[in-house]
Short mmCIF file of C-alpha atoms and ligand atoms in Angstrom, two decimals:
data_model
loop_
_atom_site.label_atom_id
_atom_site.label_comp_id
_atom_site.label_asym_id
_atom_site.label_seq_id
_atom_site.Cartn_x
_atom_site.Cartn_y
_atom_site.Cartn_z
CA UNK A 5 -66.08 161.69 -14.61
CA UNK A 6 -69.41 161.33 -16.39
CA UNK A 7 -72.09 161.51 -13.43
CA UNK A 8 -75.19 162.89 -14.89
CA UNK A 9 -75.61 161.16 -17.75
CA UNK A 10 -73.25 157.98 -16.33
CA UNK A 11 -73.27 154.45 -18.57
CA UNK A 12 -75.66 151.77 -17.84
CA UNK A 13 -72.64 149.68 -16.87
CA UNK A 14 -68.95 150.39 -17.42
CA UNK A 15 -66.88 147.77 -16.06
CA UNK A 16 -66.13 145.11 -18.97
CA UNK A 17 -67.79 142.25 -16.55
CA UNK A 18 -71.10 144.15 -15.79
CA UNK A 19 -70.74 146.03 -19.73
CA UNK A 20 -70.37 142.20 -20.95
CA UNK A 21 -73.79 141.44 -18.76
CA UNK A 22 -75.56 144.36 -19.56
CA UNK A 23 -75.13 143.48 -23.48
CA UNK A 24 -76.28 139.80 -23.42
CA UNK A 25 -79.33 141.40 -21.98
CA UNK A 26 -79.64 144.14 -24.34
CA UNK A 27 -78.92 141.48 -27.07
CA UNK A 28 -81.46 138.79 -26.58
CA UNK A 29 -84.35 141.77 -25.84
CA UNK A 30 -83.03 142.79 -28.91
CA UNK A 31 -83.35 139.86 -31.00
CA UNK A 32 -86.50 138.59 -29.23
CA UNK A 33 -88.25 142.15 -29.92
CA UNK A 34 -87.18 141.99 -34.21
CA UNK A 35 -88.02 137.81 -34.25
CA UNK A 36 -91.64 139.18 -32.42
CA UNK A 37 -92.70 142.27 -34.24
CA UNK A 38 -90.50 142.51 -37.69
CA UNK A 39 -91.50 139.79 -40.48
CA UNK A 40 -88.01 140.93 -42.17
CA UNK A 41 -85.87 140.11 -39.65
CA UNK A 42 -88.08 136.96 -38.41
CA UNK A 43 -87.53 135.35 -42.04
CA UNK A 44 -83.90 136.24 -41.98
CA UNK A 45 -82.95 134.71 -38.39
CA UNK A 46 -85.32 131.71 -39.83
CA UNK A 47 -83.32 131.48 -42.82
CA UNK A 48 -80.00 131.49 -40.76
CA UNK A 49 -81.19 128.75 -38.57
CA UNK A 50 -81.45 131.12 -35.07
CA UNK A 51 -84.45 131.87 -32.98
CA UNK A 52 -84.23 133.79 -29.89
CA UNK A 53 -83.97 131.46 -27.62
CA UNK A 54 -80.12 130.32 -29.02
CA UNK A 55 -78.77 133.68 -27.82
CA UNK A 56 -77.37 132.34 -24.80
CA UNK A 57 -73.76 134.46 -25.09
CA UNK A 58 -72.45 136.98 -26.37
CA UNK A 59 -70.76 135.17 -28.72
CA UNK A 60 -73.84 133.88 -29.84
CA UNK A 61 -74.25 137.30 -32.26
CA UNK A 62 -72.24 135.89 -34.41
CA UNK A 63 -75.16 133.29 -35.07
CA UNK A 64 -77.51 135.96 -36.54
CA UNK A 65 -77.38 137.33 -40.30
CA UNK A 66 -75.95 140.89 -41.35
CA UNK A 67 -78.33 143.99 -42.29
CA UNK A 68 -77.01 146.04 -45.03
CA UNK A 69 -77.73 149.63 -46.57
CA UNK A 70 -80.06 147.65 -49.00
CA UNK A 71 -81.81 146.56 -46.68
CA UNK A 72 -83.06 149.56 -45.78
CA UNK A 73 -83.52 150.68 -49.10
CA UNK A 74 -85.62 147.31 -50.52
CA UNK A 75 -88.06 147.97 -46.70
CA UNK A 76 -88.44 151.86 -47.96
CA UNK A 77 -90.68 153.53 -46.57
CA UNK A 78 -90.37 151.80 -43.12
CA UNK A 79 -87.69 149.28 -43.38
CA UNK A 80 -87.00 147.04 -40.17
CA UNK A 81 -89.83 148.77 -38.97
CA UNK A 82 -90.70 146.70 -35.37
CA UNK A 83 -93.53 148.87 -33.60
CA UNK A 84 -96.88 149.70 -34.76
CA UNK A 85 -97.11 153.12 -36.28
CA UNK A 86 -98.94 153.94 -33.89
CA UNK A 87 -95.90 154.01 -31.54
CA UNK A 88 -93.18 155.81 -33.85
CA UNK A 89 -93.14 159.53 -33.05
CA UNK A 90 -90.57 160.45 -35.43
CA UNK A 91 -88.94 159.36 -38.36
CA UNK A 92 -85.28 160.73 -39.76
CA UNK A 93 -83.56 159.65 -42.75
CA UNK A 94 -80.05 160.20 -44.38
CA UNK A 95 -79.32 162.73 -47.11
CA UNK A 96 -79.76 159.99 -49.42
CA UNK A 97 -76.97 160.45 -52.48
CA UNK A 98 -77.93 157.58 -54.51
CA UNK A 99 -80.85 156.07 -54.73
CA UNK A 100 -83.48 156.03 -51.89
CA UNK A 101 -83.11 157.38 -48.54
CA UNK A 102 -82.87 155.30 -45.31
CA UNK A 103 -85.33 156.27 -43.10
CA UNK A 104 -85.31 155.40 -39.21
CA UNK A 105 -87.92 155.13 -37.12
CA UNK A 106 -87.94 156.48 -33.18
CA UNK A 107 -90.56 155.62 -30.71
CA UNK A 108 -90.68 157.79 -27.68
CA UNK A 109 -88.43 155.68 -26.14
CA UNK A 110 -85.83 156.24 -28.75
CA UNK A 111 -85.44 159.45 -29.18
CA UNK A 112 -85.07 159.51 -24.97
CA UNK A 113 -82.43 157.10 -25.00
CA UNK A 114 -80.17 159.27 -27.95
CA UNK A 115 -81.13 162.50 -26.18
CA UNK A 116 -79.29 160.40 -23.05
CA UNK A 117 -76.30 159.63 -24.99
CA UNK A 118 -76.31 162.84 -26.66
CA UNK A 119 -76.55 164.90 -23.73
CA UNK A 120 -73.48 162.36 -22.32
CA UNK A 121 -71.38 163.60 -25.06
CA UNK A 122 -71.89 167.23 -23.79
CA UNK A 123 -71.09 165.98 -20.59
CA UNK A 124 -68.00 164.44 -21.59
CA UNK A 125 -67.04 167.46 -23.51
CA UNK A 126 -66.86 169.30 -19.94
CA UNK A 127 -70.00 171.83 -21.12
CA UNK A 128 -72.10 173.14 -17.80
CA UNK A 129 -75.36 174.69 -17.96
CA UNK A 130 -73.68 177.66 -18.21
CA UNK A 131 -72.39 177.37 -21.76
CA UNK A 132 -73.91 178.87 -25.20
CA UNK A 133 -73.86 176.33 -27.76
CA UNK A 134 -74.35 177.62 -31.13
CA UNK A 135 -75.56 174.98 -33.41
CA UNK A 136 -74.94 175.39 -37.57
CA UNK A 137 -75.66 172.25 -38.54
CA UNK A 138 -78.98 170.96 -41.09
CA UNK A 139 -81.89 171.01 -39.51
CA UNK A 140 -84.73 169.28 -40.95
CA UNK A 141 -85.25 165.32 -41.88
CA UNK A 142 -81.85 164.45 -41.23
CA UNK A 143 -80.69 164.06 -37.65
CA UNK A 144 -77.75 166.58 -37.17
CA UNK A 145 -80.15 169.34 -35.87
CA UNK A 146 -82.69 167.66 -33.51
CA UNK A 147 -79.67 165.89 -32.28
CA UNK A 148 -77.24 168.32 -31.28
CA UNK A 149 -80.57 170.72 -29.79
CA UNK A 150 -82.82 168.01 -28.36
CA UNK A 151 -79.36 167.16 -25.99
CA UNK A 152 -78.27 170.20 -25.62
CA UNK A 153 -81.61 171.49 -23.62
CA UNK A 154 -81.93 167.71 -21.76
CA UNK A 155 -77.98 168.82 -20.72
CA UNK A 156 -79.49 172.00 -19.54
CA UNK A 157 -76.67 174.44 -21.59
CA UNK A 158 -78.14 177.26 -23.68
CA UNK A 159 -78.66 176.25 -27.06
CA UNK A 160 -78.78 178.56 -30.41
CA UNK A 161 -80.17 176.47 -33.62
CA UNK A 162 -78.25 179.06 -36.22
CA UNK A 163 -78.59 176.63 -38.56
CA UNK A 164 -76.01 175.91 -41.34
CA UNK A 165 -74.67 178.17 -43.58
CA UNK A 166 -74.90 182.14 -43.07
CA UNK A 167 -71.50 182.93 -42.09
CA UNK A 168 -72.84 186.69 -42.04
CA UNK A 169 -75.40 185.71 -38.82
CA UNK A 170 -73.31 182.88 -37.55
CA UNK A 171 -70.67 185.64 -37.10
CA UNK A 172 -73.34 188.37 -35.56
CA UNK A 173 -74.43 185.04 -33.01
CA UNK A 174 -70.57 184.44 -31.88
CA UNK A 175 -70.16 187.64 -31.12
CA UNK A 176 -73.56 189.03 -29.18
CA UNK A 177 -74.45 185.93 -27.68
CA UNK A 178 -71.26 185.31 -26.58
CA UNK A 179 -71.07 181.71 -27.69
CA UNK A 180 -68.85 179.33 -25.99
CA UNK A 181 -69.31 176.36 -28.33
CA UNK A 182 -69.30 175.36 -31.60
CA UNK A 183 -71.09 172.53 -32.87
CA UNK A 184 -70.69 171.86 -36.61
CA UNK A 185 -69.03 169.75 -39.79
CA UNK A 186 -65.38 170.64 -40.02
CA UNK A 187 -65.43 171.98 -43.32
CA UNK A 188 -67.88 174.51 -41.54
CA UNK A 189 -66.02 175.50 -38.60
CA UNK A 190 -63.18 176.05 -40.92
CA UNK A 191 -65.35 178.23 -43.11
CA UNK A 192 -66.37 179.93 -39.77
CA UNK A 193 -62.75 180.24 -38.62
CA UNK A 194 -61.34 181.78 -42.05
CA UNK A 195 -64.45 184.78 -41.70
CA UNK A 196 -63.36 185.47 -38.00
CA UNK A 197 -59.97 185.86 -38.83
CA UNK A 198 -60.81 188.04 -41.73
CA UNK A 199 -62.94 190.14 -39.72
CA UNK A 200 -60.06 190.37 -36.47
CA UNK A 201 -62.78 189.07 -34.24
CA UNK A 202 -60.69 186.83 -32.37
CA UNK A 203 -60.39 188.38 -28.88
CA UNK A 204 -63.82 189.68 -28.82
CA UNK A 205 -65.03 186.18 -28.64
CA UNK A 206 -65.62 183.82 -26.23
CA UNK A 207 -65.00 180.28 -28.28
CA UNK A 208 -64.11 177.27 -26.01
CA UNK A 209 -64.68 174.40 -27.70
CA UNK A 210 -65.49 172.97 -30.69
CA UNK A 211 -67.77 169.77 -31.26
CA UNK A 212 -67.49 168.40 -35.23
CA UNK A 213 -69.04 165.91 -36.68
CA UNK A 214 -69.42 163.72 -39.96
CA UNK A 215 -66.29 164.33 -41.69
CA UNK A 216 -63.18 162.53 -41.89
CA UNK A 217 -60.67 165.31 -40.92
CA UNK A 218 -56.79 166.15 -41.06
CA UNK A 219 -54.76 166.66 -38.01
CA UNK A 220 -53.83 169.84 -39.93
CA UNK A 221 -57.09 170.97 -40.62
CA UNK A 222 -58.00 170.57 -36.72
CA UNK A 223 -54.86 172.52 -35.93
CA UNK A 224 -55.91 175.34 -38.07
CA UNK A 225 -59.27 175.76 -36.93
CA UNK A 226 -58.33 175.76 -33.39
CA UNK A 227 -55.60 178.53 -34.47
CA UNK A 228 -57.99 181.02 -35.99
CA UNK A 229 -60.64 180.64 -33.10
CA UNK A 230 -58.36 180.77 -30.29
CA UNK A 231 -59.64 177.42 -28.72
CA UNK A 232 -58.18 174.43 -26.87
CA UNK A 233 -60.54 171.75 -27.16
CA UNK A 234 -61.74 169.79 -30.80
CA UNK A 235 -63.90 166.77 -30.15
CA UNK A 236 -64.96 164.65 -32.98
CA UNK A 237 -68.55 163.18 -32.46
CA UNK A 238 -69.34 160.18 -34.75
CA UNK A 239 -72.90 159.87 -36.23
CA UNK A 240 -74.78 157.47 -38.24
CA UNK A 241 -78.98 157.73 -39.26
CA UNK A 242 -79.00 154.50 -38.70
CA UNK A 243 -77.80 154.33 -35.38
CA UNK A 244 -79.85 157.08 -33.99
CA UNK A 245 -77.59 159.98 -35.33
CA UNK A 246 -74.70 161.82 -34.14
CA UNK A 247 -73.70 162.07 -30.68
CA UNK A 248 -73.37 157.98 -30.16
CA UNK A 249 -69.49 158.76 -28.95
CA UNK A 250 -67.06 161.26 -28.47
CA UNK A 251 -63.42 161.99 -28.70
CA UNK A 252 -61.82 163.02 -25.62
CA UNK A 253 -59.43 165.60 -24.38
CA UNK A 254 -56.54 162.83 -24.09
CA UNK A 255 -56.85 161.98 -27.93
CA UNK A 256 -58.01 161.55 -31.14
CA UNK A 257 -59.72 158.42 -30.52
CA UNK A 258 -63.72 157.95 -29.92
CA UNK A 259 -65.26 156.14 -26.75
CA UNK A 260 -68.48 154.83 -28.04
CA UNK A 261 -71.45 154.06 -25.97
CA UNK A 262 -71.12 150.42 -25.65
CA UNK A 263 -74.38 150.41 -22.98
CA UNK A 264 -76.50 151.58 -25.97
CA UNK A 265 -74.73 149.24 -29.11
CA UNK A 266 -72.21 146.30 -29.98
CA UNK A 267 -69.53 147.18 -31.86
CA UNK A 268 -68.08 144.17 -33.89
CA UNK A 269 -65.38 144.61 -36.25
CA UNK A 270 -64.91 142.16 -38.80
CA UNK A 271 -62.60 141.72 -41.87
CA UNK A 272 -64.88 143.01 -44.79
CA UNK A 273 -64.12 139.74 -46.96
CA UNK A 274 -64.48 136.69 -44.73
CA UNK A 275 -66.66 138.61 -42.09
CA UNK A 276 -64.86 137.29 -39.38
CA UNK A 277 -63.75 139.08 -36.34
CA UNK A 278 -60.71 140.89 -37.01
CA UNK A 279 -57.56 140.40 -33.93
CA UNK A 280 -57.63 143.02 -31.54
CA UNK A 281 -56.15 146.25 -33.08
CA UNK A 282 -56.17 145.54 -36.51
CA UNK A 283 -58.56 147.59 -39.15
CA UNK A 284 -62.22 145.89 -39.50
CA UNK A 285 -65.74 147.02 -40.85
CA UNK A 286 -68.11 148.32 -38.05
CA UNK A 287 -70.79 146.51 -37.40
CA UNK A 288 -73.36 147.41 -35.26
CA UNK A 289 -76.32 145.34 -33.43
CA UNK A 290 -78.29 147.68 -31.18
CA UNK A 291 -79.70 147.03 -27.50
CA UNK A 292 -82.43 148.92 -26.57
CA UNK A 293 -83.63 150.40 -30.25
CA UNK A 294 -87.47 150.03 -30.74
CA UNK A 295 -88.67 151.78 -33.58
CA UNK A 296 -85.57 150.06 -36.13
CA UNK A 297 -83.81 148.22 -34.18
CA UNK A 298 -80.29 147.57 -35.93
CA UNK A 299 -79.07 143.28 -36.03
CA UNK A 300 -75.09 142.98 -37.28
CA UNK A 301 -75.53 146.19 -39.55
CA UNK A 302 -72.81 145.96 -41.87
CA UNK A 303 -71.68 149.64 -41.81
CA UNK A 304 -68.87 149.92 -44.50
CA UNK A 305 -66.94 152.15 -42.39
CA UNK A 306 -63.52 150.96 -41.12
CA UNK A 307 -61.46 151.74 -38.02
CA UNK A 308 -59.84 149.56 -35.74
CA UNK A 309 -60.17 148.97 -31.96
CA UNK A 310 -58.21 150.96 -29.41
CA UNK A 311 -57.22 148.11 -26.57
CA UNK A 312 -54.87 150.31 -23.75
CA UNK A 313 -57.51 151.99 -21.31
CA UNK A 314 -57.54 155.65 -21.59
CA UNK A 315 -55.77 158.49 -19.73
CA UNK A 316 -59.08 160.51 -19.66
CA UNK A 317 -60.11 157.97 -17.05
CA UNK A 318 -63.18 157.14 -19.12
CA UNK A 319 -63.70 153.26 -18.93
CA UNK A 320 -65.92 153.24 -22.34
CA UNK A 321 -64.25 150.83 -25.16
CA UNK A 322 -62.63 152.96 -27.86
CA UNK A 323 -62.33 152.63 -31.76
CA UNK A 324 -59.99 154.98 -33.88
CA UNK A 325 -61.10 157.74 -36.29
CA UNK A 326 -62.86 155.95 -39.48
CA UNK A 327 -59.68 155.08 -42.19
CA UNK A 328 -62.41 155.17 -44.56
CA UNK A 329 -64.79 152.68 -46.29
CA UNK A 330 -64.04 149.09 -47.26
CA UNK A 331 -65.89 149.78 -50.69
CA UNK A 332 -62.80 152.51 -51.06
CA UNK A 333 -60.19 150.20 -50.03
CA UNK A 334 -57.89 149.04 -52.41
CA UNK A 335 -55.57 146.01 -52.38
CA UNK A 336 -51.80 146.87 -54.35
CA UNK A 337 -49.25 144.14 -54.27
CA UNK A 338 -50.45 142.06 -50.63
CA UNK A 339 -51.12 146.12 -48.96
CA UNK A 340 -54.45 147.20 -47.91
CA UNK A 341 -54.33 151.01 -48.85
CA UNK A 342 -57.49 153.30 -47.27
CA UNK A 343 -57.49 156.67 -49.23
CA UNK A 344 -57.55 157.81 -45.47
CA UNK A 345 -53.91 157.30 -45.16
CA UNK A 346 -53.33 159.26 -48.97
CA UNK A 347 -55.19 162.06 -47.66
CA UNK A 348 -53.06 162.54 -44.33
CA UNK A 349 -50.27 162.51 -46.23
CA UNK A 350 -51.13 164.85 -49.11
CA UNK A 351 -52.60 167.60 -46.23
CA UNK A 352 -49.48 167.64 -44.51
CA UNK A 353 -47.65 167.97 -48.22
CA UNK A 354 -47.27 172.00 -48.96
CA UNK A 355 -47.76 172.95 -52.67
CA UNK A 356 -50.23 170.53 -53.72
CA UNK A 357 -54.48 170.92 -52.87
CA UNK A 358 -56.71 168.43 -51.23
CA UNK A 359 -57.79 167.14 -55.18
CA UNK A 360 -55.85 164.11 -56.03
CA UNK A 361 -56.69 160.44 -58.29
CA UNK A 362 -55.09 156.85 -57.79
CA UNK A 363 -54.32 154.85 -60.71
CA UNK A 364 -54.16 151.53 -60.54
CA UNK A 365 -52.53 149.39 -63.46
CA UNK A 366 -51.42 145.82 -64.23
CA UNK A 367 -48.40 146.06 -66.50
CA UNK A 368 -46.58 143.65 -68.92
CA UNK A 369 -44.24 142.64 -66.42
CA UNK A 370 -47.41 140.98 -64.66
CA UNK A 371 -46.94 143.63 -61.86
CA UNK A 372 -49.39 146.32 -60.15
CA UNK A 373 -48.50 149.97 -59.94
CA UNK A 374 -49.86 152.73 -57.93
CA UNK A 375 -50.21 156.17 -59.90
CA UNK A 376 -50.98 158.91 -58.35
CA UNK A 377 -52.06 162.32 -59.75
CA UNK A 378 -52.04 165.29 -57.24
CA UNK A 379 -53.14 168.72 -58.24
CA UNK A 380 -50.62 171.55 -57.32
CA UNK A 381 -52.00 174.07 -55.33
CA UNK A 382 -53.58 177.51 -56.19
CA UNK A 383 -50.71 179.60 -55.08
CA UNK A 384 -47.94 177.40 -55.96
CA UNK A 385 -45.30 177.66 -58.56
CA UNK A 386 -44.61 174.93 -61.31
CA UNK A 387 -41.21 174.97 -59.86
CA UNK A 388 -42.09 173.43 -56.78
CA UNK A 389 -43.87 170.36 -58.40
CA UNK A 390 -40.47 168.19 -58.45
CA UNK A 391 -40.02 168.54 -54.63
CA UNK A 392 -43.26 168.18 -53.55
CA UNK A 393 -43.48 164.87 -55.71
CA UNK A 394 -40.55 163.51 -54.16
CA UNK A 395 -41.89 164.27 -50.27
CA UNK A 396 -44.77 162.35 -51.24
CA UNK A 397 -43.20 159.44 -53.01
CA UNK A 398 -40.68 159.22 -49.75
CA UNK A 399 -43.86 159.49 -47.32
CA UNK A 400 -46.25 156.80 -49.03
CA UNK A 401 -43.15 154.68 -49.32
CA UNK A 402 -42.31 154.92 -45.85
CA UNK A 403 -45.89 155.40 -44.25
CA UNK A 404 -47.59 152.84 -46.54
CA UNK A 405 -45.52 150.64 -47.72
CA UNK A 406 -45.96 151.27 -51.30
CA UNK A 407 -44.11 152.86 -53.60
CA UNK A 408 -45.97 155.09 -55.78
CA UNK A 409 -44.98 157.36 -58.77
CA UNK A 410 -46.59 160.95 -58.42
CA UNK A 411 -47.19 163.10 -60.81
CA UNK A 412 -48.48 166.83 -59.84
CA UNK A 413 -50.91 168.34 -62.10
CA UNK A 414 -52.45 171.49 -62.89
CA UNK A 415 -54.89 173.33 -60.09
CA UNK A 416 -58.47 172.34 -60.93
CA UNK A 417 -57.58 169.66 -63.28
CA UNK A 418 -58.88 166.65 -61.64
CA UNK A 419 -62.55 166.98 -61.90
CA UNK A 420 -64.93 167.83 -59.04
CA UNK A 421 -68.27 166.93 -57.91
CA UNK A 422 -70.55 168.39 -55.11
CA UNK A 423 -71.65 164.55 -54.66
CA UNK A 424 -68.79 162.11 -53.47
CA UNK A 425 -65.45 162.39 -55.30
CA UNK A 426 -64.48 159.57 -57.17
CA UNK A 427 -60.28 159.33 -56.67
CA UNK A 428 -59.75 155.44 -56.79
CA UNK A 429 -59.58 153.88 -60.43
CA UNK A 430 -59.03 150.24 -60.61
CA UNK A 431 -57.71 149.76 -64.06
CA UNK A 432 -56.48 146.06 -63.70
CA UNK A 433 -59.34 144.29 -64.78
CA UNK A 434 -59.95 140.80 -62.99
ZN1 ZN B 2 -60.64 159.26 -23.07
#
């Protein structure tokens, strides 16, 4: 069990405790020291003093991704500058980037939960950890390092990219794990297999973050390294950066550090909580941040909560693997689709690719329909396309509840784009 880096509380009465406490320093700190969130909480009527439950969060106003953007440079800045030691901020693909702020205290507190993810993942001091992800403004690199040397393991900041060295580093260092995207380690595990390196290394485990991936995909990478374990670690700028949870050996499933941040989920319409189980927005109010402390951050990611303790023995609350983001899902005929569910189906199709488009149209009957265009894959023949159409129509039908007509299409096709894809088109006008 986690000893070293052990939560602040665990048990749900003492967690319950500890985040009240973390809540109204929380709220008390932003009314104090941030004239943003002071003239929101006046405008919704709360002042510090009215946190007197838990419950009571649900009192305070939501912080968005513009937000941050309209505060740029600093938004929800709450220290003097003289106390920020760092700032991060996110890639940025439209618009202007969010930046965080960290006091000292900050970037202690993620290095703690960081370092409890490498904990969790069973890593001792005597593992290599061989790090290609960015480093630079963003927070993938100082995260994974700044942890790994507070866990005491040896670190090696390869950086991304450079299969050529990254391959040189697995091998002579004898690196035991792999921290990276998944599209990465993939990358990573193709060149290995192409070069027969296999049994000359000395691969454990792999630690992936920031990407929605396929049970298929997972499978594959862990085929052509040779390792047992694949832990998913869940990251947002906003909330510190990556290592604020972890996916265990028992499952798929993240246990999030509830000592550090709330976790509401709420149903992206009415903003309400959503009933335990069922698929709501994250939400996040933070309870010890200083630098940008985070109030009912409306995350646009959705996932649901996972209620049945866990066999890992870890008594941290769980939430699923992100479906996706509300501003992705779609509504057909009373179902709530999340492109999430399309993907896991289409990877686990043979003969089509990864490159697909859903059409959405209101016809004369007065009726929606789903269309969905699929590329075939590279190495397929047009022969195939009737079968694989049909597995698919059969599997959203049964899986989602929809029934869809599919129509495969040429490789490369559908058009591509190094930002985010665009595959949902709403063509039913209002
Ligand atoms: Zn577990």
């Amino acid at each position: 069990m986690l000893t070293r880096f052990a939560p602040r509380a665990e048990n749900p009465e003492e967690l319950r405790e500890h985040q009240l406490k973390g809540l109204q320093w929380t709220v008390r700190h932003a009314w104090d020291n941030c004239r943003f969130y002071r003239e929101a909480f006046q405008q919704a009527g709360v002042a510090p003093d009215d946190i007197k439950t838990l419950e009571d969060i649900r009192r305070l106003p939501f912080t968005t991704a513009d937000d941050f953007r309209r505060g740029y440079p600093f938004p929800l800045r709450s220290v003097p500058h003289s106390e920020i030691v760092r700032i991060h901020a996110s890639s940025g693909t439209t618009g202007k980037r969010k930046v965080v702020c960290y006091t000292s205290k900050d970037i202690d507190d993620w290095t703690e939960m960081f370092a409890r993810c490498y904990e969790m993942a069973g890593l001792t001091r005597e593992d290599r950890v061989q790090i290609c992800v960015g480093y630079g403004v963003w927070t993938a690199g100082a995260g994974f390092q700044l942890a790994c040397e507070r866990f005491g393991a040896l670190a090696i900041p390869s950086g991304p990219g450079n299969l050529e060295m990254q391959m040189t580093f697995l091998e002579d260092f004898g690196t035991t794990v792999l921290c990276c995207t998944a599209s990465m380690a993939l990358l990573v595990a193709q060149e290995v297999k192409k070069r027969g390196l296999k049994d000359r290394l000395k691969l454990k485990k792999i630690i992936a973050g920031s990407e929605r991936t396929s049970a298929a995909m997972k499978a594959k990478i862990m085929e052509l390294l040779g390792v047992e374990e694949y832990y998913d670690i869940p990251g947002m700028t906003e909330l510190y950066g990556p290592g604020t949870g972890l996916s265990c050996r028992a499952s798929e499933n993240i246990h999030y550090w509830a000592d550090f941040y709330i976790l509401e989920l709420l149903d992206p319409e009415t903003l309400e909580p959503v009933a335990p189980g069922e698929v709501g927005e994250m939400v996040y109010t933070t309870l010890a941040k200083e630098g940008s402390p985070l109030v009912r951050y409306r995350s646009r990611d959705l996932t649901r909560l996972i209620t049945e303790p866990c066999p890992c023995g870890c008594r941290l609350p769980r939430h699923a693997p992100i479906l996706g983001r509300s501003d992705d899902m779609f509504i057909i005929r009373g179902v709530n689709v999340y492109p999430s569910e399309i993907d896991m189906i289409l990877s686990a199709c043979r003969g089509v690719g990864s490159e697909y488009q859903v059409l959405l149209e209101r016809r004369e009957d007065g009726k929606d329909y789903m269309r969905l265009k699929v590329e075939r894959d590279e190495n397929t023949a047009v022969e195939a396309d009737a079968a694989s159409a049909a597995w698919i129509y059969e599997q959203i039908r049964q899986e989602i509840m929809v029934t869809p007509e599919v129509e495969i299409v040429a490789y490369n096709e559908l058009p591509r784009s190094e930002r985010k894809t665009k595959r949902i088109f709403d063509n039913r006008g209002i």
